[in-house]
Coordinates of C-alpha atoms in Angstrom, one line a residue:
X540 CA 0.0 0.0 0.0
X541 CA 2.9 2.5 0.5
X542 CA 5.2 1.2 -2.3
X543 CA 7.4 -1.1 -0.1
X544 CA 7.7 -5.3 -0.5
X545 CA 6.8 -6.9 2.6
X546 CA 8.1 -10.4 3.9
X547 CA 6.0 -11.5 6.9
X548 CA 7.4 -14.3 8.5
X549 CA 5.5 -16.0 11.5
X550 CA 8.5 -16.1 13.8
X551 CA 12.3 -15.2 14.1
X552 CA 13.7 -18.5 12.5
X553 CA 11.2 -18.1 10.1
X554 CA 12.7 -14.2 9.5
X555 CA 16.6 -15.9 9.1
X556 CA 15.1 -18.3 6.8
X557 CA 13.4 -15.7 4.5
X558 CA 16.7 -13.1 4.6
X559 CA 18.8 -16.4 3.4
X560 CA 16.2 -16.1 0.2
X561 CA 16.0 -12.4 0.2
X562 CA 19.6 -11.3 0.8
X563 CA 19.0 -7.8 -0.5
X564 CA 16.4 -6.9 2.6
X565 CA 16.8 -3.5 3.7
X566 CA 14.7 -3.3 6.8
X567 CA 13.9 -5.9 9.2
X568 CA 11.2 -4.8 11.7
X569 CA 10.6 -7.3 15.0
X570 CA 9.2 -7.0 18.0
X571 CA 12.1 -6.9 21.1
X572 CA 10.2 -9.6 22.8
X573 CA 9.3 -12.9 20.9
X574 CA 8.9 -16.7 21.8
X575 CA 11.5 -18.8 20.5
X576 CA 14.6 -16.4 19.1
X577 CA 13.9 -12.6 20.8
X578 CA 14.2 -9.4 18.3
X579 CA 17.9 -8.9 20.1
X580 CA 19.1 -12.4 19.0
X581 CA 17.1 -11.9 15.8
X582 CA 19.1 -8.8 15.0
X583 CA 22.3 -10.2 15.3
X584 CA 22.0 -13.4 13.6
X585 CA 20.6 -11.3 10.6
X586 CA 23.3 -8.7 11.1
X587 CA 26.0 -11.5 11.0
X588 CA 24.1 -12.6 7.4
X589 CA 23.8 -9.0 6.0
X590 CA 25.6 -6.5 8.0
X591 CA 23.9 -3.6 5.4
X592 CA 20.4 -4.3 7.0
X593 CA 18.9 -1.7 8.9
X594 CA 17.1 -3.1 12.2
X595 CA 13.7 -1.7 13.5
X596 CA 13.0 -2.9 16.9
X597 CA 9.2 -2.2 18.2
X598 CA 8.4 -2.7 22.0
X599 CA 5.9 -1.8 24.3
X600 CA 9.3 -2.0 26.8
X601 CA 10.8 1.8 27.3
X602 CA 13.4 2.1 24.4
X603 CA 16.4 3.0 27.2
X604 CA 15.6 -0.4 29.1
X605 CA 16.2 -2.3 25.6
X606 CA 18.9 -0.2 24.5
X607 CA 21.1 -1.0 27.7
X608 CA 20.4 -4.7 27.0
X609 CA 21.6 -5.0 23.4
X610 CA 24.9 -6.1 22.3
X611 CA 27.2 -4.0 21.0
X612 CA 27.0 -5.2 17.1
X613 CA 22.9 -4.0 16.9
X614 CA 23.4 -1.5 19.0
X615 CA 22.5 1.2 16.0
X616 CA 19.3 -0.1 16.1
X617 CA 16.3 1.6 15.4
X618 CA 13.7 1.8 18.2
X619 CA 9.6 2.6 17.8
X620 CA 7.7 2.7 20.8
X621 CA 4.0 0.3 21.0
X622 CA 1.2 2.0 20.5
X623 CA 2.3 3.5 17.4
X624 CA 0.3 4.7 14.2
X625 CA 1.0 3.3 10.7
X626 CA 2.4 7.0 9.5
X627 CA 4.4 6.6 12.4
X628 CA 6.2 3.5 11.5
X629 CA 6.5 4.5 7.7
X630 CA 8.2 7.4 9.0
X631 CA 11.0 5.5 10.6
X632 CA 11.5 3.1 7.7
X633 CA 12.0 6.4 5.3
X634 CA 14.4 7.5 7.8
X635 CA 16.0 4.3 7.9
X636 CA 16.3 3.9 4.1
X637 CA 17.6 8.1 3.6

């Protein structure tokens, strides 16, 4: 609807396995807190496959409390707070991408 391709994936190893097909990703948005692999552990492990990608971490959790907590090879990530707006989040993925 805004001109950008999608991939959804229904979890994080499902994310690694889609970026393995889609090595020119620009933009991975996931949530901080996930079952199975977490947004942190996401991050790197896509980071380590593409280190050009551009995180997007959305959390309900205050962005300083997940910034401490991050290891130092994502800690560039990008951070929207929950609730957010859909202008909101296209916003920061222009930002990302300029």
């Amino acid at each position: 609807e805004k001109g950008y391709e999608v991939v959804e994936t229904r979890d994080g190893t499902h994310a690694l396995r889609c970026l393995q097909s889609h090595p020119d990703m620009h933009v991975v948005v996931t949530d901080v807190m996930m079952p199975g692999i977490d947004g942190p552990h996401l991050a790197v492990a896509m980071k380590e496959m593409n280190p050009d990608v551009k995180i997007l971490f959305v959390s309900g959790y205050p962005e300083d409390e997940i910034k401490e907590q991050l290891p130092p090879s994502i800690q560039s990530a990008s951070f929207l707070p929950k609730p957010f707006a859909l202008a909101d989040l296209i916003n920061k993925i222009q930002e990302l991408l300029n």
